[in-house]
XYZ file of C-alpha atoms in Angstrom:
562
model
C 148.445 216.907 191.874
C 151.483 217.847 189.798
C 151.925 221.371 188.833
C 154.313 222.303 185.375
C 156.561 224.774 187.483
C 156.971 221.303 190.056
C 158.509 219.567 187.560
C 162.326 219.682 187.831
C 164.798 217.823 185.250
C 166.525 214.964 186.654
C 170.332 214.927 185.943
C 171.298 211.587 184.641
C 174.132 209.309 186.532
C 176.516 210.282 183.836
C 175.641 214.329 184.241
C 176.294 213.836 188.056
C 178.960 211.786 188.055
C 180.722 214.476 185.531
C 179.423 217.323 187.578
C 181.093 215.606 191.040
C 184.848 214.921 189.439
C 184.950 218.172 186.786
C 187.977 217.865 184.541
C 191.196 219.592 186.206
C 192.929 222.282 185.152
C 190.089 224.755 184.890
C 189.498 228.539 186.356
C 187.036 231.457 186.075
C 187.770 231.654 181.997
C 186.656 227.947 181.354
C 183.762 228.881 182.634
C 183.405 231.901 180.544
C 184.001 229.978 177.092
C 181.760 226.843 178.390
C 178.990 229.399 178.521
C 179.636 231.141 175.438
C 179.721 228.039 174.026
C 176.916 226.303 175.583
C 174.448 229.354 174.528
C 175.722 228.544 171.042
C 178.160 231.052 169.741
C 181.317 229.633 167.481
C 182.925 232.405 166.882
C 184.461 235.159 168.949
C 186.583 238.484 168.426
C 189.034 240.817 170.596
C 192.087 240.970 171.927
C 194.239 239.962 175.173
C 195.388 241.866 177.665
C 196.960 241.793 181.654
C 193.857 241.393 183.357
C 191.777 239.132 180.900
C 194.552 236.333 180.635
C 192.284 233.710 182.706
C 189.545 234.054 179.145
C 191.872 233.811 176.544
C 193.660 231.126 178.617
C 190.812 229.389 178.584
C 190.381 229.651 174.906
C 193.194 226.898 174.218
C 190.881 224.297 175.811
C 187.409 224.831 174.018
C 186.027 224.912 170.566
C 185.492 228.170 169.921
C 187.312 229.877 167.064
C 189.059 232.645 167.852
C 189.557 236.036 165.477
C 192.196 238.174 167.196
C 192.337 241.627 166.128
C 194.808 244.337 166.147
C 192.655 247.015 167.488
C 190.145 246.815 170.461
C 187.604 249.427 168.004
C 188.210 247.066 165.401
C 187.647 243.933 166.930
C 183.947 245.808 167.802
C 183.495 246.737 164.017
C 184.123 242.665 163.115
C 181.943 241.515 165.950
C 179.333 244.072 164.692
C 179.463 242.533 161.116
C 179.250 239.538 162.382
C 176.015 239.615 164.062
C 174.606 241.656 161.384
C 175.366 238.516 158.865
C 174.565 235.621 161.464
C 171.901 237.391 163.542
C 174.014 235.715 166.695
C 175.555 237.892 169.446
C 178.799 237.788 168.964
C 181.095 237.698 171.768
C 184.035 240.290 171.820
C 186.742 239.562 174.863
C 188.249 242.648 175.906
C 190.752 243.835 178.613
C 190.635 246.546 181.234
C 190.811 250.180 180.914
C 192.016 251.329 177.943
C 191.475 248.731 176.184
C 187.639 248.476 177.379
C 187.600 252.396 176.630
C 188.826 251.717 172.883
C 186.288 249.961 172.467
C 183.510 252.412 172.870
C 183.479 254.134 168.931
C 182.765 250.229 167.575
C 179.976 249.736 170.493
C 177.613 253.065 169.462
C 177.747 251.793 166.100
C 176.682 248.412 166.917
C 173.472 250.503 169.313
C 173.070 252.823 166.696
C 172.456 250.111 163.966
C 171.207 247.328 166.284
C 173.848 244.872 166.024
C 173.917 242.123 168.987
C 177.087 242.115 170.231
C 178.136 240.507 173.703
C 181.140 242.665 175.122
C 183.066 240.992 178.136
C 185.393 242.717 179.693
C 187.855 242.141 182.076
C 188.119 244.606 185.159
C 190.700 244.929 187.734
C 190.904 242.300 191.226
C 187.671 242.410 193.050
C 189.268 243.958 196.565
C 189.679 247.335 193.481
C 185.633 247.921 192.763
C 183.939 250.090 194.513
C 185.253 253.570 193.120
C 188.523 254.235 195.843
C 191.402 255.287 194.113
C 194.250 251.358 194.799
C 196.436 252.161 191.972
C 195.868 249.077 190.026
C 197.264 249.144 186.443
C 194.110 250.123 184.157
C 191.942 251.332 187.271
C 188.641 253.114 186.630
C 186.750 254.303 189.418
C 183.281 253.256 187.827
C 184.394 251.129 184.366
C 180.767 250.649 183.119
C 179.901 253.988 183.916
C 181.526 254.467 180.314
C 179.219 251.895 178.671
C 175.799 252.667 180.296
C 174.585 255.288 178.218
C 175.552 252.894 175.102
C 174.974 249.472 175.861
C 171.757 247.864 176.132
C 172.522 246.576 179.269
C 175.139 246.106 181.966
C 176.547 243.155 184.119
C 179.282 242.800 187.064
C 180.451 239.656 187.966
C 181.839 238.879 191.288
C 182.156 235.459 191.946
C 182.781 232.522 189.838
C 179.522 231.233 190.099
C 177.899 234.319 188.899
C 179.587 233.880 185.515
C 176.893 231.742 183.582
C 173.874 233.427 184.726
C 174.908 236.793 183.907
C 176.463 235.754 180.445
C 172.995 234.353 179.736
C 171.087 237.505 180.941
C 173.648 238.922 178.986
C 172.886 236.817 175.982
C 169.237 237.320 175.771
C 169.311 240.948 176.170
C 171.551 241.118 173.406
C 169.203 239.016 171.043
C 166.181 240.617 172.276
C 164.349 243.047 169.679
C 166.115 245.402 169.199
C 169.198 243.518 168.835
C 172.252 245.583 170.085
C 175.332 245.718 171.949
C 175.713 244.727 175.376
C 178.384 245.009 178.632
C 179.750 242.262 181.005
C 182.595 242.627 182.863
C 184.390 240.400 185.216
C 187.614 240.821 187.735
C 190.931 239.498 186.587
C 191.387 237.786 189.915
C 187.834 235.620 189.363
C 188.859 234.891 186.144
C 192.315 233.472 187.266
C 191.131 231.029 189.951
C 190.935 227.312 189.994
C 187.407 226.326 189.567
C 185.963 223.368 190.921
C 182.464 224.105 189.785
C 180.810 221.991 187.136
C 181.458 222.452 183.315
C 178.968 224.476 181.997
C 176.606 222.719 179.620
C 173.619 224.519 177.483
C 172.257 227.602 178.379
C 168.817 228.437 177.901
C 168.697 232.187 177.186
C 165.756 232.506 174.652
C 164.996 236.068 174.050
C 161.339 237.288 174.046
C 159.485 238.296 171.334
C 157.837 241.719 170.869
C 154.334 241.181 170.181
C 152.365 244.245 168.821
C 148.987 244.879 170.239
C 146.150 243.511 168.586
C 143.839 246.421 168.972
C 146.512 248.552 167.302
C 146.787 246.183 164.128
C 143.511 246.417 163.360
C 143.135 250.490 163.329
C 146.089 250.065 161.271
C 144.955 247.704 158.611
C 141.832 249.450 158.621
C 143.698 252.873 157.989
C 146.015 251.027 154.818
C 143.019 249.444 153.563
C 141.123 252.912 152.942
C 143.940 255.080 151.615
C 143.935 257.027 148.990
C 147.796 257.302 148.395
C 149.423 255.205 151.058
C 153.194 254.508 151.212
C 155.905 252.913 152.999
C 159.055 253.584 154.563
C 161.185 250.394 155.379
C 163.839 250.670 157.797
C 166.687 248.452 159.234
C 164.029 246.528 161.715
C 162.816 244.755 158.662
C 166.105 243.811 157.344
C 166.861 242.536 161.230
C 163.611 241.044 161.694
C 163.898 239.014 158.430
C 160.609 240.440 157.268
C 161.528 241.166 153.602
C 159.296 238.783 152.211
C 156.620 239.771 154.441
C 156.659 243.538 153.720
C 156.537 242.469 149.722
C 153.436 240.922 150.009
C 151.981 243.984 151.884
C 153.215 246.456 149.490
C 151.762 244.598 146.766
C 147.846 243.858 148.279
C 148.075 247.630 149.433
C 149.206 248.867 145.757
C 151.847 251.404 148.074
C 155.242 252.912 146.935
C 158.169 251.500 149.265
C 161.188 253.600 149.815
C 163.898 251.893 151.978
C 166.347 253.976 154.580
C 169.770 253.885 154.570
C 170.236 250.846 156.860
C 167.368 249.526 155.259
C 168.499 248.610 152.106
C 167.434 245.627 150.701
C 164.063 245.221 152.497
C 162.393 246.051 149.202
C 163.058 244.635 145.735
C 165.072 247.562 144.119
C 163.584 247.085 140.640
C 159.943 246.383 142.135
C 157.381 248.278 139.886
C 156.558 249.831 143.784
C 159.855 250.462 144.755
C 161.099 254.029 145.375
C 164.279 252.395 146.012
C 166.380 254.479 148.481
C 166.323 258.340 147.155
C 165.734 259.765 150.837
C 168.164 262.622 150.525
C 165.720 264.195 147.438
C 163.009 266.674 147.997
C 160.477 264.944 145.096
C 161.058 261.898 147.383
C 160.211 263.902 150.771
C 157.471 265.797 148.405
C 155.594 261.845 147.738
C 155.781 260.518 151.604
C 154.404 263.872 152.455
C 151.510 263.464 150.123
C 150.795 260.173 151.389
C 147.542 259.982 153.636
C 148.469 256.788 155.025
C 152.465 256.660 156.060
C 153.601 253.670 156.949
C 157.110 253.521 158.863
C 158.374 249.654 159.786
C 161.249 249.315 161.129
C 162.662 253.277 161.183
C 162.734 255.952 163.893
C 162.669 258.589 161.319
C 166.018 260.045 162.521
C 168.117 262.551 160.638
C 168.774 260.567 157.306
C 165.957 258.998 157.140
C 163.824 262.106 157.370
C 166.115 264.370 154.565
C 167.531 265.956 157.598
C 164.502 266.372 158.699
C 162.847 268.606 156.245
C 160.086 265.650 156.113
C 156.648 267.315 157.431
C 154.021 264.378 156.915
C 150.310 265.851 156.638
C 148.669 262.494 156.810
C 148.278 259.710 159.217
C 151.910 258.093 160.505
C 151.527 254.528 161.221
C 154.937 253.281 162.857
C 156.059 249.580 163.459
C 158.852 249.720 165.708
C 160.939 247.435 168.371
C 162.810 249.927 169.818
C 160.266 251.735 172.609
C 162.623 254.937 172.805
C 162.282 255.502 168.791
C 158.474 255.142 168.721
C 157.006 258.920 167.709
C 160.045 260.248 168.601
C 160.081 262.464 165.847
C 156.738 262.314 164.151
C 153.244 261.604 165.783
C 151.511 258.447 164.990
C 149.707 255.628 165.412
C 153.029 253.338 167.496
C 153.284 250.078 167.809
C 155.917 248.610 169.732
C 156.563 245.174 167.978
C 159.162 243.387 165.859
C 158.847 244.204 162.283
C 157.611 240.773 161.084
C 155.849 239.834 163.410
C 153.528 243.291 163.543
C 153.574 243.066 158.995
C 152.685 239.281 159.667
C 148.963 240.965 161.812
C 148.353 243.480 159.182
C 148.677 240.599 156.574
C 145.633 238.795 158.173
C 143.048 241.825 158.315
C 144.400 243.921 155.524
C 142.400 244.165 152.476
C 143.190 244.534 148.503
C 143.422 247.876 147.746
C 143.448 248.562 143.872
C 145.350 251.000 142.500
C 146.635 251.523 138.909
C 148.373 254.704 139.229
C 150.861 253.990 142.086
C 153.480 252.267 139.717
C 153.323 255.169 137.181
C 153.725 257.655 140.140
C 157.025 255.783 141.527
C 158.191 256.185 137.551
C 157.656 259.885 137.644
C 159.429 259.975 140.663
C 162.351 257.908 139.930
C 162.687 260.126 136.438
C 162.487 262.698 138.491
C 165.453 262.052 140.733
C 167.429 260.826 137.752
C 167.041 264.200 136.227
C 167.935 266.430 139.187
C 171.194 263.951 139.075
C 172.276 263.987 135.408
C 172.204 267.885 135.541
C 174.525 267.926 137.735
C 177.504 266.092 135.797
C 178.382 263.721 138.141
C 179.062 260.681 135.370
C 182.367 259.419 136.865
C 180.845 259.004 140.678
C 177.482 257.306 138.596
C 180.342 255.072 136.402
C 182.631 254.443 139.439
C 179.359 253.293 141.900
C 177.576 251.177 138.716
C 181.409 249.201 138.167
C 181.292 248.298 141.622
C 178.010 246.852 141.613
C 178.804 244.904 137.925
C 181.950 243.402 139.956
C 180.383 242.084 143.080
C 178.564 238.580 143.140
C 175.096 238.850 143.992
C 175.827 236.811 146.902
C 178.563 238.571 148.596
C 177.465 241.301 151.217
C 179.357 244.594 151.447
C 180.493 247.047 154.104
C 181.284 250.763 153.414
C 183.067 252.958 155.511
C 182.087 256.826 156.119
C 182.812 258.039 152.120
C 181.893 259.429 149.006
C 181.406 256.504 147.852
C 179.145 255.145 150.502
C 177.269 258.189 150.501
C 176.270 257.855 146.559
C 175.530 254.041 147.593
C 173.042 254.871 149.963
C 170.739 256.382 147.638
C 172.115 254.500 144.580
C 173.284 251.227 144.805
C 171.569 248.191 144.823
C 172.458 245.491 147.015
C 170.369 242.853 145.483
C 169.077 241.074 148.257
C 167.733 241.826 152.160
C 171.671 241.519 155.120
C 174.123 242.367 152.156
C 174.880 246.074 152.512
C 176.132 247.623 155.707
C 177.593 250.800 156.453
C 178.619 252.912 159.445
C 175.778 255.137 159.160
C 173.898 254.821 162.605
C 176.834 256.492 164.325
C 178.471 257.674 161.070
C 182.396 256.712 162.678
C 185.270 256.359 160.457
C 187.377 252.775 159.928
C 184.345 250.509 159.510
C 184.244 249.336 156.373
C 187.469 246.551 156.629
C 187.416 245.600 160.298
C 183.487 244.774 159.842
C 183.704 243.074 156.788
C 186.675 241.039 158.194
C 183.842 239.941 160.822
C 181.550 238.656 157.851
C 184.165 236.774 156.062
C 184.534 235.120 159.359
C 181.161 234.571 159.764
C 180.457 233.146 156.261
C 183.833 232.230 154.577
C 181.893 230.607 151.568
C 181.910 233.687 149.976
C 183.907 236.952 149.227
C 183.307 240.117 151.055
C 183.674 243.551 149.588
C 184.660 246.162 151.980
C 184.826 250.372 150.607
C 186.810 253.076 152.483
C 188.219 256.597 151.601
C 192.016 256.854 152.219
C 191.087 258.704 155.809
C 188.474 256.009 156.852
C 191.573 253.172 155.752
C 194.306 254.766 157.969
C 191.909 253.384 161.505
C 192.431 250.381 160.348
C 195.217 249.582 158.180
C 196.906 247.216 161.390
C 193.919 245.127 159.904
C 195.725 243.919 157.121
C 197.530 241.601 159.226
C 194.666 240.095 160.364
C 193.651 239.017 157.498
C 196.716 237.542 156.142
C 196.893 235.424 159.517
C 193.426 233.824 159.399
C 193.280 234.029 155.471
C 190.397 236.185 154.809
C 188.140 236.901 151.156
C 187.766 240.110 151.881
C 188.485 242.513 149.150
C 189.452 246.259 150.273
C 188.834 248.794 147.820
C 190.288 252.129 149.062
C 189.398 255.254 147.309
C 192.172 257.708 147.307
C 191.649 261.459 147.155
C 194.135 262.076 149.194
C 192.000 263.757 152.061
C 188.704 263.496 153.997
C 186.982 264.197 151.113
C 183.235 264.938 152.074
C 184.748 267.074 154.858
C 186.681 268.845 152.121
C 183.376 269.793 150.371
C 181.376 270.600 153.262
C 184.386 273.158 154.297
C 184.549 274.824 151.221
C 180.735 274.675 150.736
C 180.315 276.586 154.173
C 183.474 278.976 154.294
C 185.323 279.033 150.471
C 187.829 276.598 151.792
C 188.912 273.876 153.643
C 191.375 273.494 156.605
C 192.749 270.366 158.015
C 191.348 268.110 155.328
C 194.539 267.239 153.426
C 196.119 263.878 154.237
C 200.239 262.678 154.054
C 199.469 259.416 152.611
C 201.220 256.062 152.622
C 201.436 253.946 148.708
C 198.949 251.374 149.937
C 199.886 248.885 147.038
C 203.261 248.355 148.507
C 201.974 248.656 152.310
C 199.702 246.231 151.551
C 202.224 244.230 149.731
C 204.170 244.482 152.888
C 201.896 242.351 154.583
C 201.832 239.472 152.127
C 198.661 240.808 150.820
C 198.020 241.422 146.885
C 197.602 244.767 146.166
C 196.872 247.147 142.645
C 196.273 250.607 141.568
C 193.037 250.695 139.126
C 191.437 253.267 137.524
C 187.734 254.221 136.802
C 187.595 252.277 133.801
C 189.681 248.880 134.837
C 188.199 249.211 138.008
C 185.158 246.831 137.188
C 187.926 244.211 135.886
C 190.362 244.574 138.460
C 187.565 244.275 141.003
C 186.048 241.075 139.530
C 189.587 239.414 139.373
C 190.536 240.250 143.268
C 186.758 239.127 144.542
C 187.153 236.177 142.473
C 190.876 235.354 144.017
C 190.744 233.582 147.510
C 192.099 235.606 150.646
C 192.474 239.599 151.318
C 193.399 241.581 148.237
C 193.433 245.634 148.149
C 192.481 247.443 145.329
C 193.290 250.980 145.073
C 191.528 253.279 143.029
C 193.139 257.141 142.842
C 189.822 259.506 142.034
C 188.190 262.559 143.153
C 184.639 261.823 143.856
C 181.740 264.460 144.474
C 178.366 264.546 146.080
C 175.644 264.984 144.411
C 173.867 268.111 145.913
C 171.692 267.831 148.783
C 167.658 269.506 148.903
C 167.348 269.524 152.680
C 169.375 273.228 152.051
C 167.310 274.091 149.592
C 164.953 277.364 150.821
């Protein structure tokens, strides 16, 4: 009798007569890339240094495209992008010590926001682990000691042979739900040697699904179904879990109002007669999901933006869909299921029932003309003018990526990115110099189209190096830097909190001619050629800076409010 886990694959006489003579020439490296490759990834990010020589060696002989940044934080920030837009890990090759370290700002983002990213790292020779102090050029006495309390998960390699299966473990823990950033790191010495080991062929690293509880489902759908005022708040796990489409058809047979978060935008039509669009910092926002006797939260931990700073008290029933186990009723009590976003929407789908309801629409209405109000009193018609000519200029295709700024803050709540994956910010660990590094990782990741990025003139300086980058590998990305010639929101909070502000005020470069000055097109705007000016460098293949000289404000926030 033959039992499934007797069966074994039989290499062919080719496979072993390929795995006996493996091509010369090889060491630790080739079999880095021949894994990365053989789990599928095309594309990888980062930048050389001593001790990881033997993986970008290695690079010459596969087929894997390489995107070499100037910045180890900003090669994170492009391989973040890029498995936001691709849903892949995406492999960043790093060096030892510093450069690892460098890295760390680009890797909370990527936890924070639940980006898969596969982080290898070289570390120093393997007679150096083990904590004793040998003097070795970028020595650490523990190096992932930095990365455990960010990472998902970390791996040490030791011997060549160890390479492939801890990639792959690697791999899948990335990819599992939630996605997110993970940490492999291997000696310089094992990387270096001659291998005589086989060339690594596929990889099976198939992350597991999170499967909510069927018991839980059912109180849920039963608790939607009988609402009197249910609503929804949609969070980044739908975006991730590509349950968009899903979560529309739920709205609509429960009749409930859908706000999205912040790193949820896009999970919800924006001009759905349902949709609250994305209003979260606004007490008559806060003041509806409070009323609601059914809340339900997919995809959102209810964290500090996503809760109006967490001013938001519900008084009914919280039902919350959520893939990360250390987010579930973290902040709120409720009913918790642990499960990916679609696949947990996709259960409620099959038991929920048709709930009529006439009034919601005219109740999301009120609230919207509510929220438009509060902002028109407060004059604030250049920030509305500046945020709506962005959003004429950009095809409805092309995804976006905002840095920490003014800007980005007003597009949180205001702009509408027209479809589920096309707005990103740096909002789950709120670091400055995303915007243009990350969007540099989408343009590599889908160079069919052009990619907007946004930054203030503080957020640019991290990563004006970038420039270069893009020149060399010739990509659409179009960086519009708003100038006020300081960190602005800081500048407001400071004088908000104490009359004035210190340290705020930036010496700034003329980043036309800087970016000139590395063959890249650059042009000062204003508010009202901005939408033309725009349009014209998105439309033009290849990097392009636009520079646009304003003084943006904030609308003003409710959480303060009593």
């Amino acid at each position: 009798m033959t039992h499934d886990h007797d069966l074994v694959l039989r290499p062919t006489a080719a496979q072993t007569s390929a795995a006996l003579d493996p091509p010369p020439g090889r060491n630790g490296g080739d079999l880095v890339v021949e894994t990365l490759s053989g789990l599928g990834a095309t594309t990888v990010f980062g930048l050389p240094g001593q001790h990881a020589l033997g993986m970008f060696d290695a690079l010459r002989r596969s087929s894997l495209q390489y995107v070499g940044l100037r910045v180890e934080n900003n090669a994170g920030f492009a391989a973040d992008a890029y498995g936001r837009i691709t849903g892949e890990a995406a492999p960043l090759l790093l060096s030892t010590g510093p450069g690892a370290l460098t890295s760390l700002a680009a890797l909370q983002e990527a936890a924070a926001a639940s980006a898969p990213v596969l982080a290898i790292s070289s570390q120093i020779p393997t007679a150096g682990l083990g904590g004793g102090r040998h003097g070795y050029l970028h020595e650490l006495p523990d190096q992932q000691a930095s990365f455990r309390g960010i990472v998902k998960s970390v791996h040490t390699v030791r011997t060549q042979s160890q390479i492939p299966s801890a990639l792959a473990a690697a791999w899948e823990s990335a990819l599992t739900a939630p996605h997110g950033p993970v940490w492999v790191e291997i000696p310089q010495d094992v990387l270096l040697a001659p291998t005589h080991l086989p060339v690594v062929t596929a990889m099976d690293a198939t992350p597991e699904e999170v499967v909510p509880r069927p018991e839980l489902t059912a109180v849920a759908a039963h608790l939607l179904s009988t609402a009197a005022r249910p609503a929804i708040i949609a969070g980044g796990g739908v975006v991730r879990a590509d349950a968009s489409g899903k979560l529309l058809q739920l709205a609509e047979r429960l009749n409930a109002p859908v706000v999205t978060t912040f790193g949820g935008k896009g999970a919800f039509p924006w001009n759905h007669p349902l949709s609250l669009q994305s209003w979260l910092e606004d007490r008559h926002t806060t003041d509806l999901l409070e009323d609601a006797d059914v809340l339900l939260v997919v995809g959102s931990g209810l964290g500090e933006l996503s809760s109006n700073y967490h001013t938001f008290k519900p008084r009914g029933r919280v039902v919350q869909i959520e893939a990360d186990l250390g987010k579930l009723e973290s902040n709120h009590p409720a009913l918790g299921i642990h499960a990916d976003a679609r696949l947990a929407i996709a259960a409620l789908l099959e038991t929920v029932e048709e709930r009529p309801d006439p009034t919601a629409p005219e109740r999301v209405r009120t609230l919207l003309a509510r929220v438009g109000e509060r902002i028109a009193a407060q004059e604030l018609t250049l920030e509305q003018d500046v945020l709506a000519a962005v959003r004429r200029a950009l095809p409805d295709g092309s995804p976006s990526f905002w840095d920490m700024t003014i800007l980005a803050y007003w597009a949180w709540s205001a702009f509408d990115p027209r479809r589920p994956n096309a707005m990103h910010s740096a909002q789950g660990a709120g670091g400055l110099g995303y915007g243009f590094p990350a969007a540099l990782g989408a343009a590599a990741a889908d160079p069919t189209r052009p990619v907007l990025a946004v930054s203030g003139d503080g957020g640019a300086l991290y990563s004006i190096a970038e420039l270069a980058t893009a020149k060399q590998y010739g990509l659409d990305v179009t960086w519009l830097i708003v100038d006020d010639g300081g960190y602005g929101i800081l500048r407001e909070y400071m004088t908000d909190a104490f009359g004035q502000a210190t340290a705020t005020e930036l010496a700034r470069p003329d980043y036309v001619a800087l970016a000139e000055s590395f063959g890249v097109p650059g042009i000062r705007t204003t508010p009202g050629t901005l939408e033309a000016d725009l349009s014209k460098a998105l439309a033009t293949p290849g990097p392009s800076v636009v520079l646009l000289p304003a003084v943006l404000r904030m609308f003003a926030p409710t959480h303060l409010d009593g």
